[in-house]
CSV table of C-alpha atoms in Angstrom, one decimal:
chain,number,residue,atom,x,y,z
A,1,UNK,CA,0.0,0.0,0.1
A,2,UNK,CA,1.0,3.6,-0.2
A,3,UNK,CA,0.1,4.6,3.4
A,4,UNK,CA,2.6,4.1,6.1
A,5,UNK,CA,1.2,4.4,9.5
A,6,UNK,CA,-1.3,7.2,9.8
A,7,UNK,CA,0.8,9.8,8.0
A,8,UNK,CA,-0.6,11.4,4.9
A,9,UNK,CA,0.8,13.9,2.7
A,10,UNK,CA,-0.6,17.3,1.7
A,11,UNK,CA,-1.8,15.8,-1.4
A,12,UNK,CA,-4.2,13.3,0.2
A,13,UNK,CA,-7.6,13.9,-0.6
A,14,UNK,CA,-7.9,16.6,-3.4
A,15,UNK,CA,-11.0,18.3,-2.3
A,16,UNK,CA,-11.9,22.0,-3.3
A,17,UNK,CA,-9.6,23.3,-0.9
A,18,UNK,CA,-6.7,21.2,-1.6
A,19,UNK,CA,-4.0,21.7,-4.3
A,20,UNK,CA,-5.0,21.7,-7.9
A,21,UNK,CA,-3.1,21.2,-11.2
A,22,UNK,CA,-4.9,22.9,-14.2
A,23,UNK,CA,-8.2,22.9,-12.1
A,24,UNK,CA,-7.8,19.1,-11.4
A,25,UNK,CA,-7.4,18.0,-7.8
A,26,UNK,CA,-3.6,17.3,-7.5
A,27,UNK,CA,-4.2,13.7,-6.0
A,28,UNK,CA,-5.7,12.6,-9.3
A,29,UNK,CA,-2.8,13.5,-11.3
A,30,UNK,CA,0.2,12.8,-9.1
A,31,UNK,CA,2.9,10.6,-10.5
A,32,UNK,CA,2.0,7.3,-8.7
A,33,UNK,CA,-1.7,7.6,-9.7
A,34,UNK,CA,-0.8,8.4,-13.3
A,35,UNK,CA,1.3,5.1,-13.3
A,36,UNK,CA,-1.8,3.5,-11.9
A,37,UNK,CA,-4.0,4.6,-14.8
A,38,UNK,CA,-1.3,3.4,-17.0
A,39,UNK,CA,-1.4,-0.1,-15.3
A,40,UNK,CA,-5.3,0.0,-15.7
A,41,UNK,CA,-4.7,0.7,-19.5
A,42,UNK,CA,-2.1,-2.1,-19.8
A,43,UNK,CA,-4.7,-4.5,-18.2
A,44,UNK,CA,-7.5,-3.5,-20.5
A,45,UNK,CA,-5.4,-3.6,-23.5
A,46,UNK,CA,-3.8,-6.9,-22.7
A,47,UNK,CA,-7.1,-8.8,-22.1
A,48,UNK,CA,-9.2,-6.8,-24.7
A,49,UNK,CA,-6.8,-6.7,-27.6
A,50,UNK,CA,-4.3,-9.6,-27.3
A,51,UNK,CA,-6.0,-12.4,-25.3
A,52,UNK,CA,-6.5,-15.1,-26.6
A,53,UNK,CA,-5.0,-14.2,-30.1
A,54,UNK,CA,-1.5,-13.4,-28.6
A,55,UNK,CA,-0.9,-14.9,-25.2
A,56,UNK,CA,2.9,-13.9,-25.3
A,57,UNK,CA,2.0,-10.1,-25.6
A,58,UNK,CA,-0.7,-10.6,-23.0
A,59,UNK,CA,1.9,-12.1,-20.6
A,60,UNK,CA,4.4,-9.3,-21.3
A,61,UNK,CA,1.8,-6.6,-20.8
A,62,UNK,CA,0.7,-8.0,-17.5
A,63,UNK,CA,4.3,-8.4,-16.3
A,64,UNK,CA,5.0,-4.8,-17.2
A,65,UNK,CA,1.9,-3.8,-15.1
A,66,UNK,CA,3.1,-6.0,-12.3
A,67,UNK,CA,6.5,-4.2,-12.5
A,68,UNK,CA,4.9,-0.8,-12.5
A,69,UNK,CA,2.9,-1.8,-9.4
A,70,UNK,CA,6.2,-1.9,-7.5
A,71,UNK,CA,7.4,1.5,-9.0
A,72,UNK,CA,4.2,3.4,-8.1
A,73,UNK,CA,4.3,2.9,-4.4
A,74,UNK,CA,8.1,3.4,-4.2
A,75,UNK,CA,7.6,6.8,-6.1
A,76,UNK,CA,4.5,7.7,-3.8
A,77,UNK,CA,6.9,7.5,-0.8
A,78,UNK,CA,9.8,9.2,-2.5
A,79,UNK,CA,7.8,12.0,-3.8
A,80,UNK,CA,5.6,12.4,-0.7
A,81,UNK,CA,2.6,11.8,-2.7
A,82,UNK,CA,0.9,9.2,-0.6
A,83,UNK,CA,-2.7,9.3,-0.5
A,84,UNK,CA,-5.9,7.4,0.6
A,85,UNK,CA,-7.1,7.6,-3.1
A,86,UNK,CA,-3.7,6.4,-4.4
A,87,UNK,CA,-3.7,3.5,-1.9
A,88,UNK,CA,-7.2,2.5,-2.9
A,89,UNK,CA,-6.6,2.9,-6.6
A,90,UNK,CA,-3.5,0.7,-6.3
A,91,UNK,CA,-5.2,-2.2,-4.5
A,92,UNK,CA,-8.3,-1.9,-6.7
A,93,UNK,CA,-6.1,-2.3,-9.7
A,94,UNK,CA,-4.2,-5.3,-8.2
A,95,UNK,CA,-7.6,-7.0,-7.5
A,96,UNK,CA,-8.9,-6.3,-11.0
A,97,UNK,CA,-5.7,-7.6,-12.4
A,98,UNK,CA,-6.0,-10.8,-10.7
A,99,UNK,CA,-9.9,-11.0,-11.3
A,100,UNK,CA,-9.2,-10.9,-15.1
A,101,UNK,CA,-6.5,-13.5,-14.9
A,102,UNK,CA,-8.7,-15.8,-12.7
A,103,UNK,CA,-11.7,-15.2,-14.9
A,104,UNK,CA,-9.8,-16.2,-18.1
A,105,UNK,CA,-8.0,-19.2,-16.5
A,106,UNK,CA,-10.5,-20.7,-14.0
A,107,UNK,CA,-13.9,-18.8,-14.1
A,108,UNK,CA,-15.7,-20.6,-11.3
A,109,UNK,CA,-12.8,-20.7,-8.8
A,110,UNK,CA,-11.9,-17.2,-9.9
A,111,UNK,CA,-15.3,-15.8,-9.0
A,112,UNK,CA,-14.9,-17.1,-5.5
A,113,UNK,CA,-11.3,-15.9,-5.0
A,114,UNK,CA,-12.1,-12.4,-6.7
A,115,UNK,CA,-15.2,-11.9,-4.5
A,116,UNK,CA,-13.2,-12.7,-1.4
A,117,UNK,CA,-10.4,-10.3,-2.4
A,118,UNK,CA,-12.9,-7.3,-3.0
A,119,UNK,CA,-14.6,-8.1,0.3
A,120,UNK,CA,-11.3,-7.8,2.0
A,121,UNK,CA,-10.4,-4.7,0.1
A,122,UNK,CA,-13.6,-3.0,1.2
A,123,UNK,CA,-13.4,-4.0,4.7
A,124,UNK,CA,-9.8,-3.1,5.3
A,125,UNK,CA,-10.2,0.5,3.7
A,126,UNK,CA,-13.3,1.0,5.8
A,127,UNK,CA,-11.1,0.5,8.8
A,128,UNK,CA,-8.7,3.1,7.8
A,129,UNK,CA,-5.0,3.5,7.1
A,130,UNK,CA,-3.9,2.0,10.3
A,131,UNK,CA,-5.8,-1.3,9.9
A,132,UNK,CA,-2.7,-3.3,9.8
A,133,UNK,CA,-1.3,-2.0,12.9
A,134,UNK,CA,-4.6,-2.7,14.8
A,135,UNK,CA,-5.4,-6.0,13.3
A,136,UNK,CA,-2.4,-7.7,11.9
A,137,UNK,CA,-2.2,-9.9,14.9
A,138,UNK,CA,-5.7,-11.2,14.3
A,139,UNK,CA,-5.3,-12.0,10.7
A,140,UNK,CA,-5.5,-15.7,9.9
A,141,UNK,CA,-2.5,-17.4,8.5
A,142,UNK,CA,-4.6,-19.1,6.0
A,143,UNK,CA,-5.6,-15.7,4.6
A,144,UNK,CA,-2.0,-14.7,4.2
A,145,UNK,CA,-1.0,-18.0,2.6
A,146,UNK,CA,-4.0,-17.9,0.1
A,147,UNK,CA,-3.0,-14.5,-0.9
A,148,UNK,CA,0.7,-15.4,-1.4
A,149,UNK,CA,-0.2,-18.5,-3.3
A,150,UNK,CA,-2.6,-16.5,-5.7
A,151,UNK,CA,0.3,-14.0,-6.3
A,152,UNK,CA,3.0,-16.6,-7.0
A,153,UNK,CA,0.5,-18.7,-9.4
A,154,UNK,CA,-1.1,-16.1,-11.5
A,155,UNK,CA,1.7,-15.2,-14.0
A,156,UNK,CA,2.1,-19.0,-14.5
A,157,UNK,CA,-1.5,-19.4,-15.5
A,158,UNK,CA,-1.0,-18.0,-19.1
A,159,UNK,CA,1.8,-20.2,-20.0
A,160,UNK,CA,0.9,-22.1,-23.3
A,161,UNK,CA,0.5,-25.8,-23.2
């Protein structure tokens, strides 16, 4: 995520009183969020244009998106552009990324896994930025292992027969 502890930068929620760039709330156009929009575009292009006609290009685009996922959080911290919106956007795109992969590879199992991930996303974001600090000791080991196994398997799902 892009939020560490409860510290938020001045770019957090770009309300009418917050900073603007060309009339647009700055939080919507900061560097990490622009990378997030690029990741979303890569996801749509990879699944809408290349799959199933060119699985190799699909894999490369999804791997590029995954690589950018590492970069956006790092840049958010380096540029002091962490925000609740950016954190939510990042996790939502991650979940959408996995949902598309699961729906393509294993539709029935994917529906269950994807539904579970979206429920976790909504619940944790409703608890606020410090949910990890307050609830990490109560998280189930099974949930952690499930998430890790999904992350490790999803690039392999597109390998050709």
